[in-house]
Amino acid sequence: MLDIKMIRQNPDDIKARLATRGVEAETIDTLLAKDKERRELLVQSESLKQKRNEVSEAIAQAKRNKEDATEAITAMREVGGQIKQLDAQLAEVEEIVHDMAARLPNLPNATIPVGPDEDYNVELRKVGTPRKFDFEPKAHWDIGEDLGILDFERGAKVSGARFVYYKGWGARLERAVYNFMLDEHAKEGYTEVLPPYIVNAKTMYGTGQFPKFKEDVYQVNGEDMTLIPTAEVPLTNYYRDEVIPTDQLPVYFTALTPSFRSEAGSAGRDTRGLIRMHQFNKVEMVKFAKPEESYNELEKMTQNAGDIMEKLGLPYHVITLSTGDMGFSAAMTHDLEVWMPAQDTYREISSCSNCEDFQARRAHIQYRDENGKLQFVHTLNGSGLAVGRTVAAILENYQNEDGSVTIPEALRPYMGGLEKITKDDPEA
């Protein structure tokens, strides 16, 4: 959440920066008008409460002097009624101000590309060279179904579209991928966490999913509970309403969890394969850092994600997202996109973001600076990586003309030494 004081003090700058994220200037004007109304009501209420205190003291003094206090009591009742009315108005306006502020996205970092969509993203670097096939590469869903390791048809029968069964070596490959990722992140100093998969609304609010993006998640009917769309949510909220000891910063967390997403608004996109599922596994990285260290931590996190692909031998590139393509809570985002031969293009496999103090304000996560003053930490998150998409990339990049798939060397210890998945041996 943005600091309302900052918006008051720099309205034109805030309008200009948020305009690059699709926020109209009138929205800021309306917010500031409501905030002014809120402050005026607060002054009136406090003034009347002070007057009520004075009247109460006058009544007490009159009673001590055995004087008639009827007039003062009547006056106090009138003041009490006015206060009740003002406080009701104040509560209503405060709710409006809070809701409007909660729906404003984070301010973009001044160095990122400005533009309304992905066409304005900027490539930072390419890593690895896409393989040249001497046969027509197949899509990962065809490879998986032909090998008997992915079953989309039965996934749809049991749950609906965008669900899948992994079978035999397919299930083993998925498990190998996420265990490899967790082990690699542990080497980089991340503490592995197994968090809750269902969280409350306050937790969803803390990371910015609520109130604006409720249609993108699965909620438990009749309860204040939501299935997590990413492990970022429970990991970031680990320190909600707490002060992190300064000597512990930066804090690194990693976790494997399922992610549940309704994919509202994605009708017709990636209807086949593992790219856009309602349920998928993801290894997440989350960091808590001092403000002056957070952008260095973002670059390290981005490289942590890239290292996984390099060790798996998967070509990828890194792009910086434009203001219009960036997520709601992010101030800067680097996407890593893996090469998918069948589609002849790069597809997102990780998104690493610095949210600065945006989430920390919502979740009230602080630390003490060198002067002992409470400050908000900066929070960062990134996929390390999306597991299903990694499996898809392995199937496509390591496919052979006979339909088999070679196992990347880094994964073979996790696959019992298996070097290749073949049609003759689809079972783990």
mmCIF file of C-alpha atoms in Angstrom, residues 221-413:
data_model
loop_
_atom_site.group_PDB
_atom_site.id
_atom_site.type_symbol
_atom_site.label_atom_id
_atom_site.label_comp_id
_atom_site.label_asym_id
_atom_site.label_seq_id
_atom_site.Cartn_x
_atom_site.Cartn_y
_atom_site.Cartn_z
ATOM 1 C CA ASN A 221 -17.474 -21.131 0.569
ATOM 2 C CA GLY A 222 -18.821 -19.600 3.751
ATOM 3 C CA GLU A 223 -15.394 -19.227 5.339
ATOM 4 C CA ASP A 224 -12.675 -16.592 5.515
ATOM 5 C CA MET A 225 -10.230 -18.963 3.809
ATOM 6 C CA THR A 226 -8.539 -18.999 0.399
ATOM 7 C CA LEU A 227 -6.395 -21.589 -1.373
ATOM 8 C CA ILE A 228 -3.016 -19.987 -1.993
ATOM 9 C CA PRO A 229 -2.274 -18.765 -5.538
ATOM 10 C CA THR A 230 1.464 -18.870 -4.727
ATOM 11 C CA ALA A 231 3.700 -19.611 -1.728
ATOM 12 C CA GLU A 232 4.601 -15.900 -1.785
ATOM 13 C CA VAL A 233 1.408 -15.310 0.209
ATOM 14 C CA PRO A 234 2.091 -17.419 3.324
ATOM 15 C CA LEU A 235 5.857 -16.833 3.183
ATOM 16 C CA THR A 236 5.637 -13.031 3.047
ATOM 17 C CA ASN A 237 3.003 -12.983 5.782
ATOM 18 C CA TYR A 238 5.227 -15.074 8.074
ATOM 19 C CA TYR A 239 6.374 -11.820 9.725
ATOM 20 C CA ARG A 240 3.057 -9.969 9.457
ATOM 21 C CA ASP A 241 2.552 -7.511 12.359
ATOM 22 C CA GLU A 242 6.099 -8.171 13.564
ATOM 23 C CA VAL A 243 9.429 -6.375 13.866
ATOM 24 C CA ILE A 244 12.232 -8.454 12.340
ATOM 25 C CA PRO A 245 15.459 -8.230 14.364
ATOM 26 C CA THR A 246 17.829 -6.122 12.274
ATOM 27 C CA ASP A 247 20.729 -8.531 12.654
ATOM 28 C CA GLN A 248 18.644 -11.235 10.957
ATOM 29 C CA LEU A 249 18.219 -9.269 7.706
ATOM 30 C CA PRO A 250 18.208 -10.233 4.929
ATOM 31 C CA VAL A 251 15.939 -13.239 5.468
ATOM 32 C CA TYR A 252 15.685 -15.844 2.686
ATOM 33 C CA PHE A 253 12.806 -18.346 2.476
ATOM 34 C CA THR A 254 12.013 -21.009 -0.105
ATOM 35 C CA ALA A 255 9.061 -23.382 -0.327
ATOM 36 C CA LEU A 256 7.454 -25.937 -2.575
ATOM 37 C CA THR A 257 3.668 -25.646 -2.594
ATOM 38 C CA PRO A 258 0.786 -26.245 -4.942
ATOM 39 C CA SER A 259 -0.620 -23.070 -6.439
ATOM 40 C CA PHE A 260 -4.334 -22.714 -7.135
ATOM 41 C CA ARG A 261 -5.542 -20.191 -9.705
ATOM 42 C CA SER A 262 -8.905 -19.743 -11.352
ATOM 43 C CA GLU A 263 -7.203 -18.226 -14.429
ATOM 44 C CA ALA A 264 -10.124 -15.824 -14.780
ATOM 45 C CA GLY A 265 -9.737 -13.845 -17.964
ATOM 46 C CA SER A 266 -7.428 -16.374 -19.639
ATOM 47 C CA ALA A 267 -10.092 -18.143 -21.689
ATOM 48 C CA GLY A 268 -8.628 -19.438 -24.913
ATOM 49 C CA ARG A 269 -5.005 -19.030 -23.788
ATOM 50 C CA ASP A 270 -2.748 -22.081 -23.396
ATOM 51 C CA THR A 271 -5.668 -24.480 -23.321
ATOM 52 C CA ARG A 272 -3.327 -27.427 -23.875
ATOM 53 C CA GLY A 273 -0.346 -28.538 -21.859
ATOM 54 C CA LEU A 274 1.233 -27.554 -18.554
ATOM 55 C CA ILE A 275 1.670 -23.811 -19.087
ATOM 56 C CA ARG A 276 -1.582 -22.495 -17.596
ATOM 57 C CA MET A 277 -3.111 -24.860 -15.053
ATOM 58 C CA HIS A 278 -5.641 -24.375 -12.253
ATOM 59 C CA GLN A 279 -3.360 -26.378 -9.950
ATOM 60 C CA PHE A 280 0.406 -26.581 -10.308
ATOM 61 C CA ASN A 281 3.522 -26.934 -8.179
ATOM 62 C CA LYS A 282 5.914 -24.034 -7.752
ATOM 63 C CA VAL A 283 9.099 -23.495 -5.795
ATOM 64 C CA GLU A 284 9.044 -19.959 -4.435
ATOM 65 C CA MET A 285 11.770 -17.647 -3.176
ATOM 66 C CA VAL A 286 10.923 -14.809 -0.759
ATOM 67 C CA LYS A 287 13.266 -12.252 0.791
ATOM 68 C CA PHE A 288 13.011 -9.582 3.482
ATOM 69 C CA ALA A 289 15.709 -6.917 3.132
ATOM 70 C CA LYS A 290 16.749 -3.441 4.209
ATOM 71 C CA PRO A 291 15.728 -0.826 1.628
ATOM 72 C CA GLU A 292 19.301 0.014 0.664
ATOM 73 C CA GLU A 293 20.024 -3.660 -0.065
ATOM 74 C CA SER A 294 16.829 -4.729 -1.812
ATOM 75 C CA TYR A 295 17.793 -4.111 -5.439
ATOM 76 C CA ASN A 296 21.044 -6.002 -5.045
ATOM 77 C CA GLU A 297 18.958 -8.808 -3.526
ATOM 78 C CA LEU A 298 16.644 -8.689 -6.562
ATOM 79 C CA GLU A 299 19.557 -9.273 -8.927
ATOM 80 C CA LYS A 300 20.796 -12.156 -6.775
ATOM 81 C CA MET A 301 17.329 -13.706 -6.697
ATOM 82 C CA THR A 302 17.036 -13.408 -10.476
ATOM 83 C CA GLN A 303 20.369 -15.162 -10.852
ATOM 84 C CA ASN A 304 19.273 -17.870 -8.389
ATOM 85 C CA ALA A 305 16.358 -18.645 -10.713
ATOM 86 C CA GLY A 306 18.627 -18.504 -13.754
ATOM 87 C CA ASP A 307 21.129 -20.867 -12.164
ATOM 88 C CA ILE A 308 18.463 -23.578 -12.001
ATOM 89 C CA MET A 309 17.904 -23.385 -15.751
ATOM 90 C CA GLU A 310 21.603 -23.248 -16.508
ATOM 91 C CA LYS A 311 22.225 -26.390 -14.445
ATOM 92 C CA LEU A 312 19.352 -28.071 -16.289
ATOM 93 C CA GLY A 313 20.763 -26.954 -19.645
ATOM 94 C CA LEU A 314 17.673 -24.948 -20.607
ATOM 95 C CA PRO A 315 18.150 -21.846 -22.800
ATOM 96 C CA TYR A 316 16.422 -18.738 -21.445
ATOM 97 C CA HIS A 317 16.440 -14.988 -21.475
ATOM 98 C CA VAL A 318 15.807 -12.315 -18.843
ATOM 99 C CA ILE A 319 13.546 -9.333 -19.461
ATOM 100 C CA THR A 320 12.564 -6.317 -17.377
ATOM 101 C CA LEU A 321 8.824 -5.772 -17.443
ATOM 102 C CA SER A 322 7.300 -2.470 -18.462
ATOM 103 C CA THR A 323 5.115 -0.418 -16.133
ATOM 104 C CA GLY A 324 1.961 -1.740 -17.794
ATOM 105 C CA ASP A 325 2.951 -5.410 -17.755
ATOM 106 C CA MET A 326 4.159 -5.558 -14.160
ATOM 107 C CA GLY A 327 2.244 -7.157 -11.293
ATOM 108 C CA PHE A 328 0.153 -5.104 -8.871
ATOM 109 C CA SER A 329 2.552 -5.180 -5.897
ATOM 110 C CA ALA A 330 5.856 -4.906 -7.783
ATOM 111 C CA ALA A 331 8.107 -1.874 -8.181
ATOM 112 C CA MET A 332 10.423 -3.757 -10.560
ATOM 113 C CA THR A 333 10.144 -7.212 -12.103
ATOM 114 C CA HIS A 334 12.583 -9.383 -14.021
ATOM 115 C CA ASP A 335 10.928 -12.239 -15.883
ATOM 116 C CA LEU A 336 12.897 -15.295 -16.900
ATOM 117 C CA GLU A 337 11.526 -17.028 -19.986
ATOM 118 C CA VAL A 338 12.593 -20.494 -21.064
ATOM 119 C CA TRP A 339 12.954 -21.575 -24.701
ATOM 120 C CA MET A 340 10.111 -23.830 -25.887
ATOM 121 C CA PRO A 341 11.116 -25.442 -29.212
ATOM 122 C CA ALA A 342 7.636 -26.557 -30.312
ATOM 123 C CA GLN A 343 6.337 -23.004 -29.971
ATOM 124 C CA ASP A 344 9.586 -21.498 -31.290
ATOM 125 C CA THR A 345 9.523 -18.870 -28.574
ATOM 126 C CA TYR A 346 10.420 -18.073 -24.969
ATOM 127 C CA ARG A 347 7.752 -18.600 -22.294
ATOM 128 C CA GLU A 348 7.690 -17.274 -18.735
ATOM 129 C CA ILE A 349 9.009 -19.682 -16.118
ATOM 130 C CA SER A 350 9.907 -17.257 -13.303
ATOM 131 C CA SER A 351 9.009 -13.743 -12.276
ATOM 132 C CA CYS A 352 11.296 -12.040 -9.720
ATOM 133 C CA SER A 353 10.014 -8.826 -8.149
ATOM 134 C CA ASN A 354 11.070 -6.188 -5.656
ATOM 135 C CA CYS A 355 7.925 -4.867 -3.982
ATOM 136 C CA GLU A 356 9.906 -2.337 -1.921
ATOM 137 C CA ASP A 357 7.811 -1.427 1.165
ATOM 138 C CA PHE A 358 4.432 -1.862 -0.569
ATOM 139 C CA GLN A 359 3.593 -5.255 0.949
ATOM 140 C CA ALA A 360 5.315 -4.461 4.233
ATOM 141 C CA ARG A 361 2.965 -1.513 4.767
ATOM 142 C CA ARG A 362 -0.069 -3.690 4.130
ATOM 143 C CA ALA A 363 1.228 -6.511 6.331
ATOM 144 C CA HIS A 364 2.930 -4.181 8.837
ATOM 145 C CA ILE A 365 6.385 -5.790 8.695
ATOM 146 C CA GLN A 366 9.139 -3.623 10.167
ATOM 147 C CA TYR A 367 12.724 -3.512 11.406
ATOM 148 C CA ARG A 368 14.747 -0.940 13.364
ATOM 149 C CA ASP A 369 17.285 1.186 11.501
ATOM 150 C CA GLU A 370 20.700 2.199 12.855
ATOM 151 C CA ASN A 371 19.005 4.912 14.928
ATOM 152 C CA GLY A 372 16.553 2.466 16.470
ATOM 153 C CA LYS A 373 13.654 3.914 14.488
ATOM 154 C CA LEU A 374 11.029 1.557 13.088
ATOM 155 C CA GLN A 375 11.065 1.291 9.295
ATOM 156 C CA PHE A 376 9.254 -0.930 6.827
ATOM 157 C CA VAL A 377 11.319 -3.707 5.256
ATOM 158 C CA HIS A 378 11.437 -4.346 1.543
ATOM 159 C CA THR A 379 9.929 -7.654 0.380
ATOM 160 C CA LEU A 380 10.947 -9.615 -2.704
ATOM 161 C CA ASN A 381 9.550 -12.734 -4.321
ATOM 162 C CA GLY A 382 10.322 -14.940 -7.278
ATOM 163 C CA SER A 383 9.628 -18.353 -8.746
ATOM 164 C CA GLY A 384 12.491 -20.713 -8.422
ATOM 165 C CA LEU A 385 10.902 -22.168 -10.636
ATOM 166 C CA ALA A 386 7.373 -23.008 -11.789
ATOM 167 C CA VAL A 387 7.742 -26.792 -11.691
ATOM 168 C CA GLY A 388 5.243 -27.834 -14.358
ATOM 169 C CA ARG A 389 6.649 -25.352 -16.840
ATOM 170 C CA THR A 390 10.133 -26.666 -16.099
ATOM 171 C CA VAL A 391 8.944 -30.211 -16.822
ATOM 172 C CA ALA A 392 7.374 -28.955 -20.066
ATOM 173 C CA ALA A 393 10.649 -27.275 -21.048
ATOM 174 C CA ILE A 394 12.638 -30.437 -20.292
ATOM 175 C CA LEU A 395 10.298 -32.598 -22.372
ATOM 176 C CA GLU A 396 10.545 -30.258 -25.353
ATOM 177 C CA ASN A 397 14.249 -29.413 -25.187
ATOM 178 C CA TYR A 398 15.430 -32.948 -24.406
ATOM 179 C CA GLN A 399 13.127 -34.876 -26.758
ATOM 180 C CA ASN A 400 14.538 -37.376 -29.218
ATOM 181 C CA GLU A 401 13.302 -38.346 -32.667
ATOM 182 C CA ASP A 402 12.182 -41.785 -31.432
ATOM 183 C CA GLY A 403 9.827 -40.133 -28.902
ATOM 184 C CA SER A 404 12.049 -40.692 -25.886
ATOM 185 C CA VAL A 405 13.256 -37.910 -23.581
ATOM 186 C CA THR A 406 16.797 -37.674 -22.238
ATOM 187 C CA ILE A 407 17.032 -36.760 -18.531
ATOM 188 C CA PRO A 408 19.253 -33.722 -17.791
ATOM 189 C CA GLU A 409 22.379 -34.867 -15.979
ATOM 190 C CA ALA A 410 21.625 -32.721 -12.922
ATOM 191 C CA LEU A 411 18.364 -34.630 -12.378
ATOM 192 C CA ARG A 412 19.636 -38.172 -12.831
ATOM 193 C CA PRO A 413 20.575 -38.641 -9.147
#
